[in-house]
Amino acid sequence: MPHRARTDCRTTRERRRPGREVSRVKYTNPFVLVLSAIAGGAVAVAFETWLISSGQPLFLLSPVFSGTLLATAIVTLAIAWPVRRYTAAMRRVRELRRRESALDPDALDAAARAASGKRVNPERAVFALALAKASALGGAVFLGAAIGIAGMIVTRPGGFFGIEQTLLAGGCALVLLVAGLLAEFWCVLPPEDGDAEQTSNGERAAV
């Protein structure tokens, strides 16, 4: 009897539509990103002020650090790309489902099969989403830090030594921030028509 109950439960899960087993998440709050940038800038300014008061030169962000940020952005997008292919297919299925009455049912079935074939491992999808959020937050922190260091360089007498590499680091941090937000969008599905209560809370279905 317990074995039959497990079989029924498994059959029910198998009959669920693609994407219905997903969890609920929220997009990264822009306010959190702004606070992260402010925190990064404040820490950078405090650290540089301490160095100056100690008679030491300013700490500058090296080109290697900028390259690391850029490489992280590329890796984030590369890991999220397979998830993006699946979510794009699921968006197509949901769009067809909304217009199901005006379409050939075979078209909807074909789109659903195509989406099912592009499904990724749930653990990989969760990792891609977590990496996207971390990249966005990290990009915001380092962008704020670069702005803070640039401000210290500009206001300090003696020229703008190091401003170029600091601006380069800030630009790479901005790229990382945008890449994280883009990858996060790739990893998130829009709510279905029956999920109106989730939409009011800004929640989406993540793969």
Coordinates of N, CA and C in Angstrom, one line a residue:
M1 N 0.8 -1.2 0.0 CA 0.0 0.0 0.0 C 0.9 1.3 0.0
P2 N 1.9 1.4 0.8 CA 2.8 2.5 0.8 C 3.5 2.7 -0.6
H3 N 3.8 1.5 -1.2 CA 4.4 1.5 -2.5 C 3.5 2.1 -3.5
R4 N 2.3 1.8 -3.5 CA 1.3 2.4 -4.4 C 1.1 3.9 -4.2
A5 N 1.2 4.3 -3.0 CA 1.0 5.8 -2.7 C 2.2 6.5 -3.3
R6 N 3.4 6.0 -3.2 CA 4.6 6.6 -3.8 C 4.5 6.7 -5.3
T7 N 3.9 5.6 -5.9 CA 3.8 5.6 -7.3 C 2.8 6.6 -7.8
D8 N 1.7 6.8 -7.1 CA 0.7 7.8 -7.5 C 1.3 9.2 -7.4
C9 N 2.1 9.4 -6.3 CA 2.7 10.7 -6.1 C 3.6 11.0 -7.2
R10 N 4.4 10.0 -7.6 CA 5.4 10.2 -8.7 C 4.7 10.5 -10.0
T11 N 3.6 9.7 -10.2 CA 2.9 9.9 -11.5 C 2.3 11.3 -11.5
T12 N 1.8 11.8 -10.4 CA 1.3 13.2 -10.4 C 2.4 14.2 -10.7
R13 N 3.6 14.0 -10.2 CA 4.7 14.9 -10.5 C 5.0 14.9 -11.9
E14 N 5.0 13.7 -12.5 CA 5.4 13.6 -13.9 C 4.4 14.2 -14.8
R15 N 3.1 14.3 -14.4 CA 2.1 14.9 -15.2 C 2.1 16.4 -15.1
R16 N 2.9 17.0 -14.2 CA 2.8 18.4 -14.1 C 3.5 19.1 -15.3
R17 N 3.0 20.2 -15.7 CA 3.5 20.9 -16.9 C 4.9 21.4 -16.6
P18 N 5.7 21.5 -17.7 CA 7.1 21.9 -17.6 C 7.2 23.3 -16.9
G19 N 8.1 23.4 -16.0 CA 8.2 24.7 -15.3 C 7.4 24.9 -14.0
R20 N 6.4 23.9 -13.8 CA 5.6 24.1 -12.6 C 6.3 23.7 -11.3
E21 N 7.4 23.0 -11.4 CA 8.1 22.5 -10.2 C 9.1 23.6 -9.7
V22 N 9.1 24.7 -10.3 CA 10.1 25.7 -10.0 C 9.8 26.4 -8.7
S23 N 10.8 27.0 -8.1 CA 10.6 27.7 -6.8 C 10.3 29.2 -7.1
R24 N 10.0 29.9 -6.0 CA 9.6 31.3 -6.2 C 10.8 32.2 -5.6
V25 N 11.2 33.1 -6.4 CA 12.2 34.0 -6.0 C 11.8 35.5 -6.3
K26 N 12.7 36.4 -5.9 CA 12.4 37.8 -6.2 C 13.7 38.3 -7.0
Y27 N 13.4 39.3 -7.9 CA 14.5 39.9 -8.5 C 15.3 40.7 -7.5
T28 N 16.6 40.9 -7.7 CA 17.4 41.7 -6.8 C 16.9 43.1 -6.7
N29 N 16.7 43.6 -5.5 CA 16.1 44.9 -5.2 C 17.1 46.0 -5.6
P30 N 16.7 46.9 -6.4 CA 17.7 48.0 -6.8 C 18.1 48.8 -5.6
F31 N 17.3 48.9 -4.6 CA 17.7 49.6 -3.3 C 18.8 48.9 -2.7
V32 N 18.8 47.5 -2.7 CA 20.0 46.8 -2.1 C 21.2 47.0 -2.9
L33 N 21.1 47.1 -4.2 CA 22.3 47.4 -5.0 C 22.9 48.8 -4.7
V34 N 22.0 49.8 -4.6 CA 22.4 51.1 -4.2 C 23.1 51.1 -2.9
L35 N 22.5 50.4 -1.9 CA 23.2 50.4 -0.6 C 24.5 49.7 -0.6
S36 N 24.6 48.6 -1.4 CA 25.9 47.9 -1.6 C 27.0 48.8 -2.2
A37 N 26.6 49.6 -3.2 CA 27.5 50.5 -3.8 C 28.0 51.6 -2.8
I38 N 27.0 52.1 -2.0 CA 27.4 53.1 -1.0 C 28.3 52.5 0.1
A39 N 28.0 51.3 0.5 CA 28.8 50.6 1.5 C 30.2 50.4 0.9
G40 N 30.3 49.9 -0.3 CA 31.7 49.7 -0.9 C 32.4 51.0 -1.0
G41 N 31.8 52.1 -1.4 CA 32.4 53.4 -1.5 C 32.9 53.9 -0.1
A42 N 32.0 53.7 0.9 CA 32.4 54.2 2.2 C 33.6 53.4 2.8
V43 N 33.6 52.1 2.6 CA 34.7 51.3 3.1 C 36.0 51.7 2.3
A44 N 35.9 51.9 1.0 CA 37.1 52.3 0.3 C 37.6 53.7 0.7
V45 N 36.7 54.6 0.9 CA 37.2 56.0 1.4 C 37.8 55.9 2.8
A46 N 37.2 55.1 3.7 CA 37.7 55.0 5.0 C 39.1 54.3 5.0
F47 N 39.3 53.3 4.1 CA 40.6 52.6 4.0 C 41.6 53.6 3.5
E48 N 41.3 54.3 2.4 CA 42.3 55.2 1.8 C 42.6 56.3 2.8
T49 N 41.6 56.8 3.5 CA 41.9 57.9 4.5 C 42.9 57.4 5.6
W50 N 42.7 56.1 6.0 CA 43.6 55.6 7.0 C 45.0 55.4 6.4
L51 N 45.1 55.0 5.1 CA 46.5 54.9 4.5 C 47.1 56.3 4.4
I52 N 46.4 57.3 4.0 CA 46.9 58.7 4.0 C 47.4 59.2 5.3
S53 N 46.6 58.9 6.3 CA 46.9 59.4 7.7 C 48.2 58.6 8.2
S54 N 48.4 57.5 7.7 CA 49.6 56.7 8.1 C 50.8 57.0 7.3
G55 N 50.7 57.9 6.3 CA 51.8 58.3 5.5 C 52.1 57.3 4.4
Q56 N 51.1 56.5 4.0 CA 51.3 55.5 2.9 C 50.6 56.0 1.7
P57 N 51.0 55.4 0.5 CA 50.3 55.8 -0.7 C 48.9 55.2 -0.8
L58 N 48.1 55.8 -1.7 CA 46.8 55.3 -1.9 C 46.8 53.8 -2.5
F59 N 45.9 53.1 -2.1 CA 45.7 51.7 -2.6 C 44.9 51.8 -4.0
L60 N 45.5 51.3 -5.0 CA 44.9 51.4 -6.3 C 44.5 50.1 -6.8
L61 N 43.4 50.0 -7.6 CA 42.9 48.8 -8.1 C 43.7 48.5 -9.4
S62 N 44.3 47.3 -9.4 CA 45.2 47.0 -10.5 C 44.4 46.5 -11.7
P63 N 45.0 46.6 -12.9 CA 44.4 46.0 -14.1 C 44.1 44.5 -14.0
V64 N 44.9 43.8 -13.2 CA 44.6 42.4 -13.0 C 43.2 42.2 -12.3
F65 N 42.9 43.1 -11.4 CA 41.6 43.1 -10.7 C 40.5 43.4 -11.7
S66 N 40.7 44.3 -12.5 CA 39.7 44.7 -13.5 C 39.5 43.5 -14.5
G67 N 40.6 42.8 -14.9 CA 40.4 41.7 -15.7 C 39.7 40.5 -15.0
T68 N 39.9 40.4 -13.7 CA 39.1 39.4 -13.0 C 37.7 39.7 -12.9
L69 N 37.3 40.9 -12.8 CA 35.9 41.3 -12.8 C 35.3 41.0 -14.1
L70 N 36.0 41.4 -15.2 CA 35.5 41.1 -16.5 C 35.3 39.6 -16.8
A71 N 36.3 38.8 -16.4 CA 36.2 37.4 -16.6 C 35.1 36.8 -15.8
T72 N 34.8 37.3 -14.6 CA 33.7 36.8 -13.8 C 32.4 37.1 -14.5
A73 N 32.3 38.3 -15.1 CA 31.1 38.6 -15.9 C 30.8 37.7 -17.0
I74 N 31.9 37.3 -17.7 CA 31.8 36.4 -18.9 C 31.4 35.0 -18.4
V75 N 32.0 34.6 -17.3 CA 31.6 33.2 -16.8 C 30.2 33.2 -16.3
T76 N 29.7 34.3 -15.6 CA 28.4 34.4 -15.2 C 27.4 34.2 -16.3
L77 N 27.6 34.9 -17.4 CA 26.7 34.8 -18.6 C 26.8 33.5 -19.2
A78 N 28.0 32.9 -19.3 CA 28.2 31.6 -19.9 C 27.4 30.5 -19.1
I79 N 27.5 30.6 -17.8 CA 26.8 29.6 -17.0 C 25.3 29.7 -17.1
A80 N 24.8 31.0 -17.2 CA 23.4 31.2 -17.2 C 22.8 31.0 -18.6
W81 N 23.6 30.9 -19.7 CA 23.1 30.8 -21.0 C 22.2 29.6 -21.3
P82 N 22.6 28.4 -20.8 CA 21.7 27.2 -21.0 C 20.4 27.4 -20.3
V83 N 20.4 28.1 -19.2 CA 19.1 28.3 -18.5 C 18.3 29.3 -19.2
R84 N 19.0 30.3 -19.9 CA 18.2 31.3 -20.7 C 17.5 30.6 -21.8
R85 N 18.2 29.6 -22.5 CA 17.5 28.9 -23.6 C 16.3 28.2 -23.1
Y86 N 16.3 27.6 -21.9 CA 15.1 26.9 -21.4 C 14.0 27.9 -21.0
T87 N 14.4 29.0 -20.3 CA 13.3 30.0 -20.0 C 12.7 30.7 -21.2
A88 N 13.6 30.9 -22.2 CA 13.0 31.5 -23.4 C 12.0 30.5 -24.1
A89 N 12.3 29.2 -24.1 CA 11.4 28.2 -24.6 C 10.1 28.2 -23.8
M90 N 10.2 28.3 -22.4 CA 9.1 28.3 -21.6 C 8.2 29.5 -21.8
R91 N 8.8 30.6 -22.0 CA 8.1 31.9 -22.3 C 7.3 31.7 -23.6
R92 N 7.9 31.0 -24.6 CA 7.2 30.7 -25.8 C 6.0 29.8 -25.6
V93 N 6.2 28.8 -24.7 CA 5.1 27.9 -24.4 C 3.9 28.6 -23.7
R94 N 4.3 29.5 -22.8 CA 3.2 30.2 -22.1 C 2.5 31.2 -23.0
E95 N 3.2 31.8 -23.9 CA 2.6 32.7 -24.9 C 1.6 31.9 -25.8
L96 N 2.0 30.7 -26.2 CA 1.2 29.9 -27.0 C 0.0 29.4 -26.2
R97 N 0.2 29.1 -25.0 CA -0.9 28.7 -24.1 C -2.0 29.7 -24.0
R98 N -1.6 31.0 -23.9 CA -2.5 32.1 -23.8 C -3.4 32.2 -25.0
R99 N -2.8 31.8 -26.2 CA -3.6 31.9 -27.4 C -3.9 30.5 -27.9
E100 N -4.1 29.6 -27.0 CA -4.3 28.2 -27.4 C -5.5 28.0 -28.2
S101 N -6.6 28.7 -27.9 CA -7.8 28.5 -28.7 C -7.7 28.9 -30.1
A102 N -6.8 29.7 -30.5 CA -6.6 30.2 -31.9 C -5.5 29.4 -32.6
L103 N -4.9 28.4 -32.0 CA -3.8 27.7 -32.6 C -4.1 26.2 -32.7
D104 N -3.3 25.6 -33.6 CA -3.3 24.2 -33.7 C -2.7 23.6 -32.5
P105 N -3.4 22.7 -31.8 CA -2.9 22.1 -30.6 C -1.5 21.4 -30.8
D106 N -1.2 21.0 -32.0 CA 0.1 20.4 -32.3 C 1.2 21.4 -32.1
A107 N 0.9 22.6 -32.4 CA 2.0 23.7 -32.3 C 2.3 23.8 -30.8
L108 N 1.3 23.8 -29.9 CA 1.6 23.9 -28.5 C 2.4 22.7 -28.0
D109 N 2.0 21.5 -28.4 CA 2.7 20.3 -28.0 C 4.1 20.3 -28.5
A110 N 4.3 20.8 -29.7 CA 5.7 20.8 -30.2 C 6.6 21.8 -29.4
A111 N 6.0 22.9 -29.1 CA 6.7 23.9 -28.3 C 7.0 23.4 -26.9
A112 N 6.1 22.7 -26.3 CA 6.3 22.1 -25.0 C 7.4 21.0 -25.0
R113 N 7.4 20.2 -26.1 CA 8.5 19.2 -26.2 C 9.8 19.9 -26.4
A114 N 9.8 20.9 -27.2 CA 11.1 21.6 -27.4 C 11.6 22.2 -26.1
A115 N 10.7 22.8 -25.3 CA 11.1 23.3 -24.0 C 11.6 22.3 -23.0
S116 N 10.9 21.1 -23.1 CA 11.3 20.0 -22.2 C 12.7 19.5 -22.6
G117 N 13.0 19.5 -23.9 CA 14.4 19.1 -24.3 C 15.5 20.0 -23.9
K118 N 15.2 21.3 -23.6 CA 16.2 22.3 -23.2 C 16.3 22.4 -21.7
R119 N 15.5 21.6 -21.0 CA 15.5 21.8 -19.5 C 16.9 21.4 -19.0
V120 N 17.4 22.2 -18.0 CA 18.7 22.0 -17.4 C 18.5 21.4 -16.1
N121 N 19.6 20.9 -15.6 CA 19.7 20.3 -14.2 C 19.2 21.4 -13.2
P122 N 18.3 21.1 -12.3 CA 17.8 22.1 -11.3 C 19.0 22.7 -10.5
E123 N 19.9 21.8 -10.1 CA 21.0 22.3 -9.3 C 21.9 23.3 -10.1
R124 N 22.1 23.0 -11.4 CA 22.8 24.0 -12.2 C 22.0 25.3 -12.3
A125 N 20.7 25.2 -12.5 CA 19.9 26.4 -12.6 C 20.0 27.2 -11.3
V126 N 19.9 26.6 -10.2 CA 20.0 27.3 -8.9 C 21.4 27.9 -8.7
F127 N 22.4 27.2 -9.1 CA 23.8 27.8 -9.1 C 23.9 29.0 -10.0
A128 N 23.3 28.9 -11.2 CA 23.4 30.0 -12.1 C 22.7 31.2 -11.5
L129 N 21.5 31.0 -10.9 CA 20.8 32.1 -10.3 C 21.5 32.7 -9.2
A130 N 22.1 31.9 -8.3 CA 22.9 32.4 -7.2 C 24.1 33.2 -7.6
L131 N 24.8 32.6 -8.6 CA 26.0 33.3 -9.2 C 25.6 34.7 -9.8
A132 N 24.4 34.7 -10.4 CA 24.0 36.0 -11.0 C 23.7 37.0 -9.9
K133 N 23.0 36.6 -8.9 CA 22.8 37.6 -7.8 C 24.1 38.0 -7.1
A134 N 25.0 37.1 -6.9 CA 26.3 37.4 -6.3 C 27.1 38.4 -7.2
S135 N 27.0 38.1 -8.5 CA 27.7 39.0 -9.4 C 27.2 40.4 -9.4
A136 N 25.8 40.5 -9.4 CA 25.2 41.8 -9.3 C 25.6 42.6 -8.0
L137 N 25.5 41.9 -6.9 CA 25.9 42.5 -5.6 C 27.4 42.9 -5.6
G138 N 28.2 41.9 -6.0 CA 29.6 42.2 -6.1 C 30.0 43.4 -7.0
G139 N 29.3 43.4 -8.2 CA 29.6 44.5 -9.1 C 29.2 45.8 -8.5
A140 N 28.1 45.9 -7.7 CA 27.7 47.1 -7.1 C 28.7 47.5 -6.0
V141 N 29.2 46.6 -5.2 CA 30.2 46.9 -4.2 C 31.4 47.4 -4.8
F142 N 32.0 46.8 -5.8 CA 33.2 47.2 -6.4 C 33.1 48.5 -7.2
L143 N 31.9 48.7 -7.8 CA 31.7 50.0 -8.5 C 31.7 51.1 -7.5
G144 N 31.0 50.9 -6.3 CA 31.1 51.9 -5.3 C 32.5 52.2 -4.8
A145 N 33.3 51.1 -4.6 CA 34.6 51.2 -4.2 C 35.5 52.0 -5.2
A146 N 35.3 51.7 -6.5 CA 36.1 52.4 -7.5 C 35.7 53.9 -7.5
I147 N 34.4 54.2 -7.3 CA 34.0 55.6 -7.3 C 34.7 56.3 -6.1
G148 N 34.7 55.6 -5.0 CA 35.3 56.2 -3.8 C 36.7 56.4 -3.9
I149 N 37.5 55.5 -4.5 CA 38.9 55.6 -4.7 C 39.2 56.7 -5.7
A150 N 38.4 56.8 -6.8 CA 38.5 57.9 -7.8 C 38.3 59.2 -7.1
G151 N 37.3 59.3 -6.2 CA 37.1 60.6 -5.5 C 38.3 61.0 -4.7
M152 N 38.9 60.0 -4.0 CA 40.1 60.3 -3.2 C 41.3 60.8 -4.1
I153 N 41.4 60.1 -5.3 CA 42.5 60.5 -6.2 C 42.3 62.0 -6.7
V154 N 41.1 62.3 -7.0 CA 40.8 63.6 -7.6 C 41.0 64.7 -6.5
T155 N 40.6 64.4 -5.3 CA 40.6 65.5 -4.3 C 42.0 65.6 -3.6
R156 N 42.9 64.6 -3.9 CA 44.2 64.7 -3.3 C 45.1 65.5 -4.1
P157 N 45.9 66.4 -3.5 CA 46.9 67.2 -4.3 C 48.0 66.3 -4.8
G158 N 48.5 66.7 -6.0 CA 49.6 65.9 -6.6 C 49.3 65.2 -7.9
G159 N 48.2 65.6 -8.5 CA 47.8 65.0 -9.8 C 46.8 63.9 -9.7
F160 N 46.6 63.3 -10.8 CA 45.6 62.2 -11.0 C 46.2 60.9 -11.2
F161 N 47.3 60.6 -10.5 CA 48.0 59.4 -10.7 C 47.1 58.2 -10.3
G162 N 47.0 57.3 -11.2 CA 46.2 56.1 -10.9 C 44.7 56.2 -11.3
I163 N 44.3 57.3 -11.8 CA 42.9 57.5 -12.1 C 42.4 56.6 -13.3
E164 N 43.3 56.4 -14.2 CA 42.9 55.6 -15.4 C 42.6 54.2 -15.0
Q165 N 43.5 53.5 -14.2 CA 43.2 52.1 -13.8 C 42.0 52.0 -12.9
T166 N 41.8 53.1 -12.1 CA 40.6 53.1 -11.2 C 39.3 53.2 -12.0
L167 N 39.3 54.0 -13.0 CA 38.1 54.1 -13.8 C 37.9 52.9 -14.6
L168 N 39.0 52.2 -15.0 CA 38.9 50.9 -15.7 C 38.3 49.9 -14.8
A169 N 38.7 49.9 -13.5 CA 38.1 48.9 -12.6 C 36.6 49.2 -12.4
G170 N 36.3 50.5 -12.3 CA 34.9 50.9 -12.2 C 34.0 50.5 -13.3
G171 N 34.6 50.6 -14.5 CA 33.9 50.2 -15.7 C 33.7 48.7 -15.7
C172 N 34.7 47.9 -15.4 CA 34.6 46.5 -15.3 C 33.6 46.0 -14.2
A173 N 33.5 46.8 -13.1 CA 32.6 46.5 -12.1 C 31.2 46.7 -12.6
L174 N 31.0 47.8 -13.3 CA 29.7 48.1 -13.9 C 29.3 47.0 -14.9
V175 N 30.2 46.5 -15.7 CA 29.9 45.3 -16.6 C 29.5 44.1 -15.8
L176 N 30.2 43.8 -14.7 CA 29.8 42.7 -13.8 C 28.4 42.9 -13.2
L177 N 28.1 44.1 -12.8 CA 26.8 44.4 -12.3 C 25.7 44.1 -13.3
V178 N 25.9 44.6 -14.5 CA 24.9 44.5 -15.6 C 24.8 43.0 -16.0
A179 N 26.0 42.3 -16.1 CA 25.9 40.9 -16.4 C 25.2 40.1 -15.4
G180 N 25.4 40.4 -14.1 CA 24.6 39.7 -13.1 C 23.1 39.9 -13.2
L181 N 22.7 41.1 -13.4 CA 21.3 41.4 -13.6 C 20.7 40.7 -14.8
L182 N 21.5 40.7 -15.9 CA 21.0 40.1 -17.1 C 20.9 38.6 -16.9
A183 N 21.9 38.0 -16.3 CA 21.9 36.5 -16.0 C 20.7 36.2 -15.1
E184 N 20.4 37.0 -14.1 CA 19.3 36.8 -13.2 C 18.0 36.8 -14.0
F185 N 17.9 37.7 -14.9 CA 16.7 37.8 -15.8 C 16.5 36.5 -16.6
W186 N 17.7 36.0 -17.1 CA 17.6 34.8 -17.9 C 17.1 33.6 -17.1
C187 N 17.5 33.6 -15.8 CA 17.2 32.5 -14.9 C 15.8 32.5 -14.3
V188 N 15.0 33.5 -14.6 CA 13.7 33.7 -14.0 C 12.6 33.7 -15.0
L189 N 11.5 33.0 -14.7 CA 10.4 32.9 -15.5 C 9.3 33.9 -15.1
P190 N 8.5 34.4 -16.0 CA 7.4 35.3 -15.6 C 6.3 34.4 -15.0
P191 N 5.4 35.0 -14.2 CA 4.4 34.2 -13.6 C 3.3 33.8 -14.7
E192 N 2.7 32.7 -14.4 CA 1.6 32.3 -15.3 C 0.3 33.1 -14.9
D193 N -0.7 32.9 -15.8 CA -1.9 33.7 -15.6 C -2.5 33.4 -14.2
G194 N -2.3 32.2 -13.7 CA -2.9 31.9 -12.4 C -2.1 32.3 -11.2
D195 N -1.0 33.0 -11.5 CA -0.1 33.4 -10.4 C -0.2 34.9 -10.1
A196 N -1.4 35.4 -10.2 CA -1.5 36.9 -10.0 C -1.1 37.3 -8.6
E197 N -1.4 36.5 -7.6 CA -1.0 36.8 -6.3 C 0.5 36.9 -6.1
Q198 N 1.2 36.1 -6.9 CA 2.7 36.2 -6.8 C 3.2 37.4 -7.5
T199 N 2.5 37.8 -8.6 CA 3.0 39.0 -9.3 C 2.9 40.3 -8.4
S200 N 1.8 40.3 -7.6 CA 1.7 41.5 -6.7 C 2.8 41.7 -5.7
N201 N 3.5 40.6 -5.4 CA 4.6 40.6 -4.5 C 6.0 40.7 -5.3
G202 N 5.9 40.8 -6.6 CA 7.1 40.9 -7.4 C 7.8 39.6 -7.5
E203 N 7.2 38.5 -7.2 CA 7.8 37.2 -7.3 C 7.7 36.6 -8.7
R204 N 8.7 35.8 -9.0 CA 8.7 35.1 -10.3 C 9.1 33.6 -10.1
A205 N 8.8 32.9 -11.1 CA 9.2 31.4 -11.0 C 10.6 31.2 -11.5
A206 N 11.5 30.8 -10.7 CA 12.9 30.6 -11.1 C 13.0 29.1 -11.6
V207 N 13.8 28.9 -12.6 CA 14.1 27.5 -13.0 C 14.8 26.7 -11.9

